[in-house]
Coordinates of C-alpha atoms in Angstrom, one line a residue:
M1 CA 44.7 22.2 -229.5
F2 CA 46.1 19.6 -232.1
T3 CA 44.0 16.5 -232.0
A4 CA 47.0 14.4 -232.8
G5 CA 48.6 15.4 -229.5
A6 CA 51.9 17.0 -228.7
T7 CA 54.1 14.8 -231.1
A8 CA 53.6 12.8 -234.2
S9 CA 55.8 10.8 -236.6
V10 CA 55.4 10.5 -240.3
S11 CA 57.2 8.6 -243.1
V12 CA 57.0 9.8 -246.7
A13 CA 58.6 8.5 -249.8
E14 CA 61.2 10.6 -251.6
G15 CA 60.3 12.5 -254.7
G16 CA 57.3 14.5 -253.4
T17 CA 56.5 17.5 -251.1
S18 CA 53.4 16.4 -249.3
V19 CA 53.6 15.4 -245.6
A20 CA 50.2 15.7 -243.7
D21 CA 47.3 17.8 -242.5
Y22 CA 46.7 18.2 -238.7
D23 CA 43.3 19.2 -237.2
L24 CA 42.8 21.3 -234.1
T25 CA 40.0 22.0 -231.7
D26 CA 39.3 25.1 -229.7
A27 CA 37.0 25.4 -226.7
D28 CA 36.0 28.9 -227.8
S29 CA 33.2 29.5 -230.2
T30 CA 35.7 31.1 -232.6
D31 CA 37.8 29.2 -235.2
A32 CA 40.8 27.4 -233.9
L33 CA 43.0 29.2 -236.4
K34 CA 43.4 32.9 -237.4
A35 CA 44.4 33.9 -240.8
N36 CA 48.1 32.9 -241.3
G37 CA 47.7 31.0 -238.1
C38 CA 49.9 28.0 -239.2
T39 CA 53.7 28.5 -238.7
D40 CA 56.7 26.3 -237.9
S41 CA 59.9 26.2 -236.0
G42 CA 62.7 23.9 -235.1
T43 CA 65.9 22.5 -236.5
D44 CA 64.6 21.7 -240.0
A45 CA 61.8 24.4 -240.2
A46 CA 63.4 26.0 -243.2
D47 CA 62.8 22.8 -245.2
F48 CA 59.0 23.1 -244.8
T49 CA 56.1 25.3 -245.7
P50 CA 53.2 25.3 -243.2
S51 CA 49.8 26.6 -244.4
K52 CA 46.2 27.0 -243.1
V53 CA 43.8 24.7 -244.9
D54 CA 40.6 25.9 -243.1
G55 CA 39.6 27.3 -239.7
D56 CA 40.7 24.2 -237.8
T57 CA 43.4 22.5 -240.0
C58 CA 47.1 23.2 -240.6
R59 CA 49.1 21.6 -243.4
I60 CA 52.8 20.9 -243.4
V61 CA 54.7 20.2 -246.7
F62 CA 58.4 20.1 -247.9
G63 CA 59.5 23.4 -249.4
S64 CA 61.0 21.4 -252.3
T65 CA 60.9 17.8 -253.7
T66 CA 62.8 15.4 -251.4
D67 CA 65.7 13.2 -252.6
Y68 CA 66.6 10.3 -250.3
E69 CA 70.1 10.1 -251.9
N70 CA 70.7 13.8 -251.0
P71 CA 69.1 14.4 -247.5
A72 CA 68.6 18.1 -246.5
D73 CA 67.8 17.6 -242.8
D74 CA 70.2 18.9 -240.2
G75 CA 71.4 15.3 -239.4
T76 CA 71.6 14.4 -243.1
N77 CA 70.0 11.1 -242.2
N78 CA 66.6 11.7 -243.8
V79 CA 64.9 12.3 -240.4
Y80 CA 63.5 15.8 -240.2
N81 CA 62.4 17.5 -237.0
V82 CA 60.0 20.4 -237.2
N83 CA 57.4 22.0 -234.9
L84 CA 54.0 22.9 -236.4
I85 CA 52.3 25.8 -234.6
G86 CA 48.6 26.6 -234.7
T87 CA 47.5 30.1 -233.4
D88 CA 43.9 31.5 -233.0
A89 CA 42.7 35.0 -233.3
G90 CA 43.3 35.6 -229.7
N91 CA 47.0 34.6 -230.3
N92 CA 46.5 31.5 -228.3
A93 CA 48.8 28.8 -229.7
D94 CA 49.4 25.0 -229.7
T95 CA 52.5 23.1 -231.0
I96 CA 52.9 19.6 -232.3
A97 CA 56.5 18.3 -232.6
L98 CA 56.8 16.3 -235.9
T99 CA 59.4 13.7 -236.8
I100 CA 59.3 13.2 -240.6
T101 CA 61.3 10.4 -242.1
V102 CA 61.9 10.4 -245.9
T103 CA 62.1 6.8 -247.2
D104 CA 64.0 5.5 -250.3
A105 CA 62.1 5.0 -253.6
N106 CA 63.6 3.0 -256.4
D107 CA 64.1 6.1 -258.6
N108 CA 67.7 5.6 -259.7
A109 CA 68.8 3.5 -262.6
P110 CA 71.5 0.8 -262.0
V111 CA 74.9 1.7 -263.5
F112 CA 77.4 -0.8 -265.1
G113 CA 80.8 -0.4 -263.4
D114 CA 82.6 -0.9 -266.7
G115 CA 80.8 2.0 -268.3
A116 CA 78.7 2.1 -271.5
T117 CA 80.9 -0.2 -273.6
D118 CA 83.4 -3.0 -273.2
S119 CA 85.4 -5.3 -275.4
V120 CA 86.2 -8.9 -274.6
N121 CA 88.3 -11.6 -276.2
V122 CA 87.1 -15.2 -275.8
A123 CA 88.8 -18.3 -276.9
E124 CA 86.7 -20.6 -279.0
G125 CA 85.3 -23.7 -277.4
V126 CA 84.1 -22.2 -274.2
T127 CA 80.8 -20.4 -273.4
T128 CA 82.0 -18.1 -270.6
V129 CA 82.4 -14.4 -271.5
A130 CA 82.3 -12.2 -268.4
D131 CA 80.4 -11.0 -265.4
Y132 CA 79.5 -7.3 -265.1
D133 CA 79.0 -5.6 -261.7
L134 CA 76.5 -2.7 -261.2
T135 CA 75.8 0.0 -258.6
D136 CA 72.6 1.8 -257.8
G137 CA 72.0 5.1 -256.0
D138 CA 69.0 3.5 -254.3
S139 CA 69.3 1.4 -251.2
T140 CA 67.8 -1.5 -253.1
D141 CA 69.9 -3.9 -255.2
P142 CA 70.7 -2.9 -258.8
L143 CA 68.9 -6.1 -259.8
P144 CA 65.6 -7.7 -258.6
S145 CA 65.5 -11.0 -256.7
S146 CA 65.2 -12.8 -260.0
G147 CA 65.9 -11.9 -263.6
G148 CA 66.9 -8.4 -264.4
C149 CA 69.6 -9.2 -267.0
T150 CA 68.6 -9.3 -270.7
D151 CA 70.3 -8.6 -274.0
S152 CA 69.7 -7.0 -277.4
G153 CA 71.6 -6.2 -280.5
D154 CA 72.7 -7.9 -283.7
D155 CA 74.1 -11.0 -282.1
A156 CA 71.8 -11.3 -279.0
G157 CA 70.5 -14.6 -280.3
D158 CA 73.9 -16.2 -279.7
F159 CA 74.1 -15.3 -276.0
T160 CA 72.4 -16.1 -272.7
P161 CA 72.4 -13.3 -270.1
S162 CA 71.8 -14.3 -266.4
R163 CA 71.6 -12.8 -263.0
V164 CA 74.6 -13.9 -260.8
D165 CA 73.5 -12.0 -257.7
G166 CA 71.8 -8.7 -256.7
D167 CA 74.5 -6.5 -258.4
T168 CA 76.0 -8.7 -261.2
C169 CA 74.9 -9.7 -264.7
R170 CA 76.6 -12.5 -266.6
I171 CA 76.8 -12.8 -270.4
A172 CA 77.7 -16.2 -271.9
F173 CA 77.5 -17.9 -275.3
T174 CA 74.5 -20.1 -275.5
T175 CA 76.7 -22.7 -277.2
A176 CA 80.5 -22.8 -277.3
P177 CA 81.7 -20.7 -280.4
N178 CA 83.8 -22.3 -283.1
Y179 CA 86.3 -20.0 -284.6
E180 CA 86.2 -22.0 -287.8
S181 CA 82.4 -21.6 -288.0
P182 CA 81.6 -18.1 -286.8
A183 CA 77.9 -17.4 -286.0
D184 CA 78.0 -13.6 -285.6
T185 CA 76.1 -11.4 -288.1
G186 CA 79.4 -10.4 -289.8
T187 CA 80.7 -14.0 -289.8
N188 CA 84.1 -12.5 -288.7
N189 CA 84.1 -13.8 -285.1
V190 CA 83.3 -10.3 -283.7
Y191 CA 80.0 -10.4 -281.9
N192 CA 78.0 -7.3 -280.9
V193 CA 75.5 -7.6 -278.1
N194 CA 73.9 -5.2 -275.6
L195 CA 73.7 -6.4 -272.0
I196 CA 70.8 -4.7 -270.2
A197 CA 70.3 -4.5 -266.4
T198 CA 66.8 -3.6 -265.1
D199 CA 66.1 -2.9 -261.4
A200 CA 62.9 -3.6 -259.5
G201 CA 61.8 -0.1 -260.3
S202 CA 62.2 -0.7 -264.1
N203 CA 65.1 1.6 -264.3
T204 CA 67.8 0.3 -266.7
D205 CA 71.3 0.6 -267.9
T206 CA 73.0 -0.9 -271.0
I207 CA 76.5 -1.8 -271.8
A208 CA 77.4 -2.4 -275.4
L209 CA 79.7 -5.4 -275.7
T210 CA 82.1 -6.3 -278.5
I211 CA 83.1 -9.9 -278.0
T212 CA 85.8 -11.3 -280.2
V213 CA 86.3 -15.1 -280.5
T214 CA 89.9 -16.1 -280.9
D215 CA 91.3 -19.2 -282.6
V216 CA 92.6 -22.0 -280.3
A217 CA 94.9 -24.7 -281.8
V218 CA 94.2 -28.3 -280.9
A219 CA 95.6 -29.3 -277.5
I220 CA 95.3 -32.6 -275.6
T221 CA 93.9 -32.1 -272.1
G222 CA 96.5 -32.9 -269.4
S223 CA 96.4 -35.4 -266.6
Q224 CA 93.9 -37.7 -268.3
T225 CA 93.5 -41.2 -266.7
A226 CA 91.5 -44.3 -267.2
N227 CA 91.1 -47.8 -265.7
V228 CA 90.7 -51.1 -267.5
A229 CA 90.2 -54.5 -266.0
E230 CA 92.9 -57.0 -266.7
N231 CA 90.4 -59.5 -268.1
A232 CA 89.0 -57.0 -270.6
G233 CA 88.8 -58.6 -274.0
S234 CA 90.5 -57.2 -277.1
G235 CA 88.6 -54.2 -278.5
T236 CA 87.3 -53.0 -275.2
T237 CA 86.9 -49.2 -275.1
V238 CA 89.2 -47.7 -272.5
M239 CA 88.8 -44.0 -272.9
T240 CA 88.3 -41.1 -275.4
V241 CA 91.2 -38.7 -275.4
A242 CA 89.9 -35.2 -274.6
T243 CA 91.1 -32.2 -276.5
T244 CA 90.5 -28.5 -276.6
G245 CA 90.7 -26.0 -279.4
D246 CA 90.4 -27.0 -283.0
T247 CA 88.9 -30.4 -283.8
P248 CA 91.8 -32.9 -284.3
T249 CA 91.9 -34.9 -287.5
M250 CA 94.4 -37.5 -286.4
F251 CA 95.6 -39.4 -283.3
S252 CA 98.4 -41.9 -282.8
I253 CA 100.2 -43.6 -279.9
N254 CA 103.8 -42.6 -280.0
S255 CA 105.3 -44.4 -277.0
G256 CA 104.5 -46.4 -273.8
N257 CA 102.4 -49.0 -275.6
T258 CA 104.2 -52.1 -274.2
G259 CA 103.3 -55.2 -276.0
T260 CA 101.0 -53.2 -278.3
A261 CA 98.4 -53.4 -275.7
F262 CA 96.3 -50.5 -277.0
S263 CA 95.2 -48.9 -280.2
I264 CA 93.6 -45.5 -280.9
S265 CA 91.1 -44.4 -283.6
S266 CA 91.2 -41.1 -285.5
A267 CA 88.5 -39.9 -283.1
G268 CA 90.8 -40.4 -280.2
V269 CA 89.1 -43.6 -278.8
I270 CA 91.6 -45.9 -277.1
T271 CA 90.7 -49.6 -277.1
T272 CA 92.5 -52.8 -275.9
A273 CA 94.5 -54.6 -278.6
A274 CA 95.9 -57.5 -276.6
S275 CA 95.4 -59.5 -273.4
L276 CA 96.3 -57.6 -270.2
D277 CA 97.8 -58.9 -267.0
R278 CA 98.0 -56.6 -264.0
E279 CA 100.6 -58.8 -262.4
T280 CA 102.9 -58.3 -265.4
T281 CA 102.1 -54.7 -266.2
A282 CA 100.0 -52.7 -263.7
S283 CA 99.9 -49.4 -265.6
Y284 CA 100.7 -47.8 -268.9
T285 CA 101.7 -44.2 -269.7
L286 CA 100.9 -43.6 -273.3
T287 CA 102.2 -40.6 -275.3
I288 CA 99.4 -39.5 -277.6
L289 CA 100.0 -37.4 -280.7
S290 CA 97.2 -35.3 -282.2
S291 CA 96.9 -32.9 -285.1
D292 CA 94.3 -30.6 -286.5
G293 CA 95.9 -30.7 -289.9
T294 CA 97.9 -27.5 -289.2
S295 CA 99.8 -28.2 -286.0
A296 CA 100.5 -31.3 -284.0
V297 CA 100.6 -31.7 -280.2
S298 CA 101.4 -34.5 -277.8
N299 CA 100.6 -35.3 -274.2
T300 CA 100.4 -38.4 -272.0
V301 CA 97.5 -40.4 -270.6
A302 CA 97.8 -42.8 -267.8
I303 CA 95.9 -46.1 -268.0
T304 CA 95.7 -48.3 -264.8
V305 CA 95.1 -52.0 -265.2
T306 CA 92.7 -53.0 -262.4
D307 CA 93.1 -56.3 -260.6
I308 CA 90.9 -59.3 -261.1
N309 CA 91.1 -62.0 -258.5
D310 CA 92.6 -64.6 -260.9
N311 CA 95.6 -65.9 -259.0
S312 CA 95.5 -68.6 -256.3
P313 CA 96.8 -67.9 -252.8
V314 CA 100.0 -69.7 -251.9
F315 CA 101.0 -71.1 -248.5
G316 CA 104.4 -69.7 -247.4
D317 CA 105.3 -73.1 -245.9
G318 CA 104.9 -74.9 -249.2
A319 CA 102.7 -77.9 -250.0
T320 CA 103.4 -79.9 -246.9
N321 CA 104.4 -79.3 -243.3
S322 CA 104.9 -81.3 -240.1
E323 CA 104.0 -80.0 -236.6
S324 CA 104.5 -81.5 -233.1
G325 CA 102.5 -80.4 -230.1
A326 CA 102.0 -81.6 -226.6
E327 CA 98.7 -83.2 -225.7
G328 CA 96.2 -81.1 -223.7
S329 CA 96.3 -78.0 -226.0
T330 CA 94.1 -77.3 -229.0
T331 CA 96.7 -74.9 -230.6
V332 CA 98.6 -76.2 -233.6
A333 CA 99.8 -73.4 -235.9
D334 CA 99.1 -70.4 -238.1
Y335 CA 100.0 -70.5 -241.8
D336 CA 100.6 -67.3 -243.8
L337 CA 99.8 -67.0 -247.5
T338 CA 100.6 -64.6 -250.3
D339 CA 98.6 -63.8 -253.4
A340 CA 99.8 -62.1 -256.6
D341 CA 96.4 -60.3 -256.7
S342 CA 95.9 -57.0 -254.8
T343 CA 93.0 -58.6 -252.9
D344 CA 93.4 -60.6 -249.6
A345 CA 94.9 -64.1 -250.0
V346 CA 92.3 -65.5 -247.6
D347 CA 88.5 -65.4 -247.6
T348 CA 87.8 -68.7 -246.0
C349 CA 89.9 -71.5 -244.3
T350 CA 88.6 -75.1 -244.5
D351 CA 90.1 -78.6 -244.1
S352 CA 89.9 -82.1 -245.5
G353 CA 91.6 -85.4 -245.1
D354 CA 91.6 -88.5 -242.9
D355 CA 91.5 -86.6 -239.6
A356 CA 89.8 -83.4 -240.7
A357 CA 86.9 -84.0 -238.3
D358 CA 89.4 -83.6 -235.3
F359 CA 90.3 -80.0 -236.4
T360 CA 88.8 -76.5 -236.6
P361 CA 90.3 -74.3 -239.3
T362 CA 89.7 -70.5 -239.0
K363 CA 90.7 -67.3 -240.8
V364 CA 93.0 -65.2 -238.6
D365 CA 93.3 -62.2 -241.0
G366 CA 93.5 -61.5 -244.8
D367 CA 96.6 -63.6 -245.2
T368 CA 96.6 -66.2 -242.4
C369 CA 94.8 -69.5 -241.8
R370 CA 94.9 -71.2 -238.4
I371 CA 94.5 -74.9 -237.7
A372 CA 93.6 -76.1 -234.2
F373 CA 92.2 -79.2 -232.6
S374 CA 88.5 -79.0 -232.0
S375 CA 89.1 -80.4 -228.6
A376 CA 92.3 -80.9 -226.7
P377 CA 94.0 -84.2 -227.8
D378 CA 94.8 -86.9 -225.2
Y379 CA 98.0 -88.8 -225.9
E380 CA 96.7 -91.7 -223.9
S381 CA 93.5 -91.8 -226.0
P382 CA 94.5 -90.9 -229.6
G383 CA 91.7 -89.7 -231.9
D384 CA 93.5 -90.0 -235.2
T385 CA 92.5 -92.6 -237.8
G386 CA 95.6 -94.6 -237.1
T387 CA 95.3 -94.3 -233.3
N388 CA 99.0 -93.5 -233.2
N389 CA 98.9 -89.8 -232.3
V390 CA 99.9 -88.9 -235.9
Y391 CA 97.1 -86.8 -237.5
N392 CA 96.8 -86.1 -241.2
V393 CA 94.8 -83.1 -242.3
N394 CA 94.7 -80.8 -245.4
L395 CA 94.4 -77.1 -244.6
I396 CA 92.7 -75.3 -247.5
A397 CA 92.8 -71.5 -248.1
T398 CA 90.3 -70.0 -250.6
D399 CA 90.3 -66.4 -251.7
A400 CA 87.3 -64.3 -252.7
G401 CA 87.7 -65.4 -256.3
S402 CA 87.3 -69.0 -255.3
N403 CA 91.0 -69.7 -256.0
S404 CA 92.6 -72.0 -253.4
D405 CA 95.8 -73.6 -252.2
T406 CA 96.2 -76.6 -249.9
I407 CA 98.9 -77.6 -247.4
A408 CA 99.1 -81.2 -246.3
L409 CA 99.8 -81.3 -242.6
T410 CA 101.2 -84.1 -240.4
I411 CA 100.5 -83.2 -236.8
T412 CA 102.1 -85.4 -234.1
V413 CA 100.7 -85.2 -230.6
T414 CA 103.5 -85.8 -228.1
D415 CA 103.0 -87.0 -224.5
A416 CA 102.7 -84.5 -221.8
N417 CA 103.1 -85.3 -218.1
D418 CA 99.5 -84.7 -217.4
N419 CA 98.5 -87.8 -215.5
A420 CA 99.0 -88.3 -211.8
P421 CA 100.9 -91.4 -210.7
V422 CA 98.8 -94.0 -208.9
F423 CA 99.8 -96.1 -205.9
G424 CA 99.3 -99.8 -206.7
D425 CA 98.1 -100.4 -203.1
G426 CA 95.3 -97.9 -203.5
A427 CA 94.5 -94.9 -201.3
T428 CA 95.2 -96.5 -198.0
A429 CA 97.3 -99.3 -196.5
S430 CA 98.2 -100.7 -193.1
K431 CA 101.5 -102.2 -192.0
S432 CA 102.7 -103.7 -188.9
V433 CA 106.4 -103.4 -188.1
A434 CA 108.3 -104.9 -185.1
E435 CA 110.1 -102.4 -183.0
G436 CA 113.8 -102.2 -183.3
T437 CA 114.0 -101.7 -187.1
T438 CA 113.5 -98.6 -189.3
A439 CA 112.3 -100.4 -192.4
V440 CA 108.6 -100.1 -193.2
D441 CA 107.8 -100.9 -196.9
D442 CA 108.2 -100.0 -200.5
Y443 CA 105.2 -98.8 -202.5
D444 CA 105.0 -99.2 -206.3
L445 CA 103.2 -96.7 -208.6
T446 CA 102.0 -96.6 -212.2
D447 CA 101.6 -93.6 -214.5
A448 CA 99.5 -93.4 -217.7
D449 CA 102.2 -91.0 -219.1
S450 CA 105.3 -92.3 -220.8
T451 CA 107.4 -90.6 -218.2
D452 CA 108.4 -92.0 -214.8
A453 CA 105.7 -92.2 -212.2
V454 CA 108.1 -90.9 -209.4
N455 CA 110.2 -87.8 -209.3
T456 CA 110.0 -87.1 -205.6
C457 CA 108.6 -88.9 -202.5
T458 CA 107.5 -86.8 -199.6
D459 CA 105.2 -87.3 -196.6
S460 CA 102.6 -85.5 -194.5
G461 CA 100.3 -86.1 -191.6
A462 CA 100.3 -86.3 -187.9
D463 CA 103.4 -88.5 -187.6
A464 CA 105.3 -87.4 -190.7
G465 CA 108.1 -86.2 -188.6
D466 CA 108.9 -89.7 -187.5
F467 CA 109.5 -91.0 -191.1
T468 CA 111.9 -90.6 -194.0
P469 CA 110.3 -91.1 -197.5
T470 CA 112.7 -91.8 -200.4
A471 CA 112.4 -92.6 -204.1
V472 CA 113.8 -96.1 -204.8
D473 CA 113.5 -95.8 -208.5
G474 CA 111.2 -94.3 -211.2
D475 CA 108.1 -96.1 -210.0
T476 CA 108.7 -96.8 -206.3
C477 CA 108.5 -94.8 -203.0
R478 CA 109.9 -96.1 -199.8
I479 CA 108.8 -95.1 -196.3
A480 CA 111.0 -95.8 -193.3
F481 CA 111.3 -94.7 -189.7
A482 CA 113.7 -91.9 -189.3
A483 CA 114.9 -93.5 -186.0
T484 CA 114.4 -97.1 -184.7
P485 CA 111.0 -97.2 -183.0
D486 CA 110.8 -98.5 -179.4
Y487 CA 107.5 -100.1 -178.5
E488 CA 108.1 -99.2 -174.9
S489 CA 108.6 -95.5 -175.8
A490 CA 106.0 -94.8 -178.5
A491 CA 106.7 -91.6 -180.5
D492 CA 103.5 -91.4 -182.5
A493 CA 101.1 -88.5 -181.8
D494 CA 98.8 -90.7 -179.8
T495 CA 101.6 -92.6 -178.1
N496 CA 99.8 -95.8 -178.9
N497 CA 102.4 -97.2 -181.4
V498 CA 99.9 -96.6 -184.3
Y499 CA 101.6 -94.2 -186.6
V500 CA 99.6 -92.3 -189.2
V501 CA 101.5 -90.8 -192.2
N502 CA 100.7 -89.9 -195.8
L503 CA 103.2 -91.0 -198.4
I504 CA 103.1 -88.7 -201.4
A505 CA 104.5 -89.5 -204.8
T506 CA 105.0 -86.6 -207.3
D507 CA 106.1 -87.0 -210.9
A508 CA 108.1 -84.5 -213.0
G509 CA 104.9 -82.8 -214.0
S510 CA 104.0 -82.0 -210.4
N511 CA 101.1 -84.5 -210.5
A512 CA 100.8 -86.4 -207.3
D513 CA 99.1 -89.3 -205.6
T514 CA 98.9 -90.0 -201.8
I515 CA 98.5 -93.2 -199.9
A516 CA 97.4 -92.9 -196.3
L517 CA 99.4 -95.4 -194.2
T518 CA 98.6 -96.8 -190.8
I519 CA 101.9 -98.3 -189.4
T520 CA 101.6 -100.2 -186.2
V521 CA 104.8 -100.9 -184.2
T522 CA 104.6 -104.3 -182.5
D523 CA 106.3 -105.3 -179.4
L524 CA 109.5 -107.5 -179.3
N525 CA 110.6 -109.4 -176.2
D526 CA 113.7 -107.3 -176.0
N527 CA 113.6 -106.4 -172.3
S528 CA 114.9 -108.7 -169.4
P529 CA 112.6 -109.6 -166.5
V530 CA 113.5 -107.8 -163.3
F531 CA 113.2 -109.3 -159.8
A532 CA 111.1 -107.0 -157.6
D533 CA 113.3 -107.8 -154.6
G534 CA 116.3 -106.4 -156.4
A535 CA 119.6 -108.1 -157.3
T536 CA 120.2 -109.7 -153.8
D537 CA 118.1 -111.1 -151.0
T538 CA 118.8 -112.9 -147.6
V539 CA 116.4 -115.5 -146.2
S540 CA 116.5 -117.6 -143.0
V541 CA 114.6 -120.8 -142.9
N542 CA 114.2 -123.4 -140.1
E543 CA 115.8 -126.8 -140.6
G544 CA 113.6 -129.7 -141.4
G545 CA 111.8 -128.1 -144.4
T546 CA 112.4 -127.4 -148.1
T547 CA 110.5 -124.1 -148.6
V548 CA 112.6 -121.0 -149.1
G549 CA 110.6 -118.3 -151.0
D550 CA 108.7 -117.0 -154.1
Y551 CA 110.2 -114.1 -156.1
N552 CA 108.0 -111.9 -158.3
L553 CA 109.3 -110.3 -161.5
A554 CA 108.3 -107.5 -163.8
D555 CA 109.0 -107.1 -167.6
A556 CA 108.9 -103.9 -169.7
D557 CA 107.7 -106.0 -172.6
S558 CA 104.1 -106.8 -173.1
T559 CA 104.8 -110.5 -172.6
D560 CA 105.0 -112.3 -169.2
P561 CA 108.4 -112.1 -167.5
L562 CA 108.4 -115.9 -167.6
P563 CA 107.5 -118.2 -170.5
S564 CA 104.5 -120.5 -170.3
S565 CA 106.7 -123.2 -168.9
G566 CA 110.0 -123.2 -167.2
G567 CA 111.9 -120.0 -167.1
C568 CA 113.2 -120.3 -163.5
T569 CA 116.7 -121.9 -163.1
D570 CA 119.5 -121.5 -160.7
S571 CA 123.3 -121.4 -160.6
G572 CA 126.0 -120.8 -158.0
A573 CA 128.1 -122.8 -155.5
D574 CA 125.0 -124.4 -153.8
A575 CA 122.8 -124.6 -156.9
A576 CA 122.7 -128.3 -156.7
D577 CA 121.0 -128.1 -153.3
F578 CA 118.0 -126.3 -154.7
T579 CA 115.1 -126.8 -157.0
P580 CA 113.8 -123.6 -158.8
S581 CA 110.3 -123.6 -160.3
R582 CA 107.8 -121.4 -162.2
V583 CA 104.9 -120.5 -160.1
D584 CA 103.2 -118.4 -162.8
G585 CA 104.1 -116.0 -165.5
D586 CA 105.7 -113.5 -163.2
T587 CA 106.9 -115.6 -160.1
C588 CA 109.8 -118.0 -159.5
R589 CA 110.1 -120.2 -156.5
I590 CA 113.2 -121.5 -154.9
A591 CA 113.1 -124.5 -152.6
F592 CA 115.6 -127.0 -151.1
S593 CA 115.7 -130.2 -153.1
A594 CA 115.7 -132.1 -149.7
A595 CA 114.7 -131.2 -146.1
T596 CA 117.5 -129.3 -144.4
D597 CA 119.3 -130.5 -141.4
F598 CA 121.1 -127.8 -139.4
E599 CA 123.4 -130.4 -137.9
N600 CA 124.4 -131.7 -141.2
P601 CA 124.8 -128.8 -143.5
V602 CA 125.4 -129.5 -147.1
D603 CA 126.3 -126.0 -148.3
D604 CA 129.7 -125.3 -149.7
G605 CA 130.6 -122.9 -146.8
P606 CA 131.3 -123.2 -143.2
T607 CA 127.9 -122.0 -142.0
T608 CA 124.4 -123.0 -142.7
S609 CA 123.2 -120.2 -144.9
T610 CA 122.1 -119.5 -148.4

């Protein structure tokens, strides 16, 4: 019985035949193996040679040296399956199923894809030559993780080989070659160098390179630009014109040099030759001519003059401006500015002048200053120095370069209808009016504003429906009964002849004042007394006396039906026979002036009767 069990797995590196030895045990006292007692079977058995090492050990080896790059197993995947069989003298057998994996060994040299030789032409002035790719039969990279690229040969000292990645070597000049000064061994601009690639297993491949340096005529590099500040002094270096190819021996500026602003040296250094002003000329396109003594070339360079904040901002409204604004608002105006510089016209906004303390200047944006009252002005209480509602203030805009401009402002505050009218009689008033007339009273008002105190007159309150308010003029409201009041038929809410009404004066600005009126209707003696006995009466009296009768009266008025004296008179055919008299405030008495005598009647008619 195999001590390793029924199965086992083994990995072996390519390039050898050895696999492993496997021990057995046997419960019998005899050896576990007979002569030739180690055999094999299975898919890949033909690739192996089993053998007996001793009485209890079987050995399995490859029949020939393994090659990872050329697998011989049935699956051609370097995984071999074979059964090792141990048999004893009694022909009793045990089998162990083996899985044997052949692993890759770095035993193949890298190979340059371009072959054993290559020729390259390289223009003078650059170090780059070429990259060379490699392949390797092994599963590992053709090059180790670092290094792996070296060189040799006559001109190896002129080059620097380097690893680009796991399968690429680069060859480059250590310094840019100069066609006019060749550094190769033959001094003919043909350089010979061997580029050598070595993998991690020290396997190598070499490519012999012939590198020819070609001549390059002088050329001015295109799209060159530079910046120079507008305040740069004469002689300031702006740029050095870059060239390729042969070294130029001469430079000149052929065109574009407006005002002879620039000069150029024989080395191609451009400097300022005159004062610059970005606001006049913001950029220059110079045509540069260069020659190496054999040929001449030209190209353009662009020079931008950069801005310096050397111009003052300018108010668009000029040096002065006048504004008018109604009282009660802090807003005055915004003032825009321009600036010849590319920077913002406004950095800060300040003010000065007689009335500067009354204002708050602010920056709205990069080209706008705002001036506003610090607190809302009151036309009735002017805060300006002249106390005439005409404010003088200077608005000052300063840019980031401390350049400034000033606009002198005259700001006139106009009156706004912002004050309520005020009744001259105060908040309340009482009035007594005799019945029988609609007139009550006129009420004057004042208004702190310059406008009229009165636009409309209205009323409110419990008895407002009994009145008609009207505007008499710009400062007077009139209240009158809508209908003639009658003391005896009170129309007020309490029916006590005391009318309560609010008279409201409103100006054109909708500001209002109210006076609460108490209007008392007084009684007039405008109603006749009325005899309680009616319009007629008949009385019989005995002769010999003067008494006739007393007649009571009523009166709708609050006064007595009769005055304090008199008030009782008579008339008629027999009036001369009687004496009327006042008994009291509501009684008249009638009596004969002399004692009656039935036998001697004095009445006007034929019978004795009254």
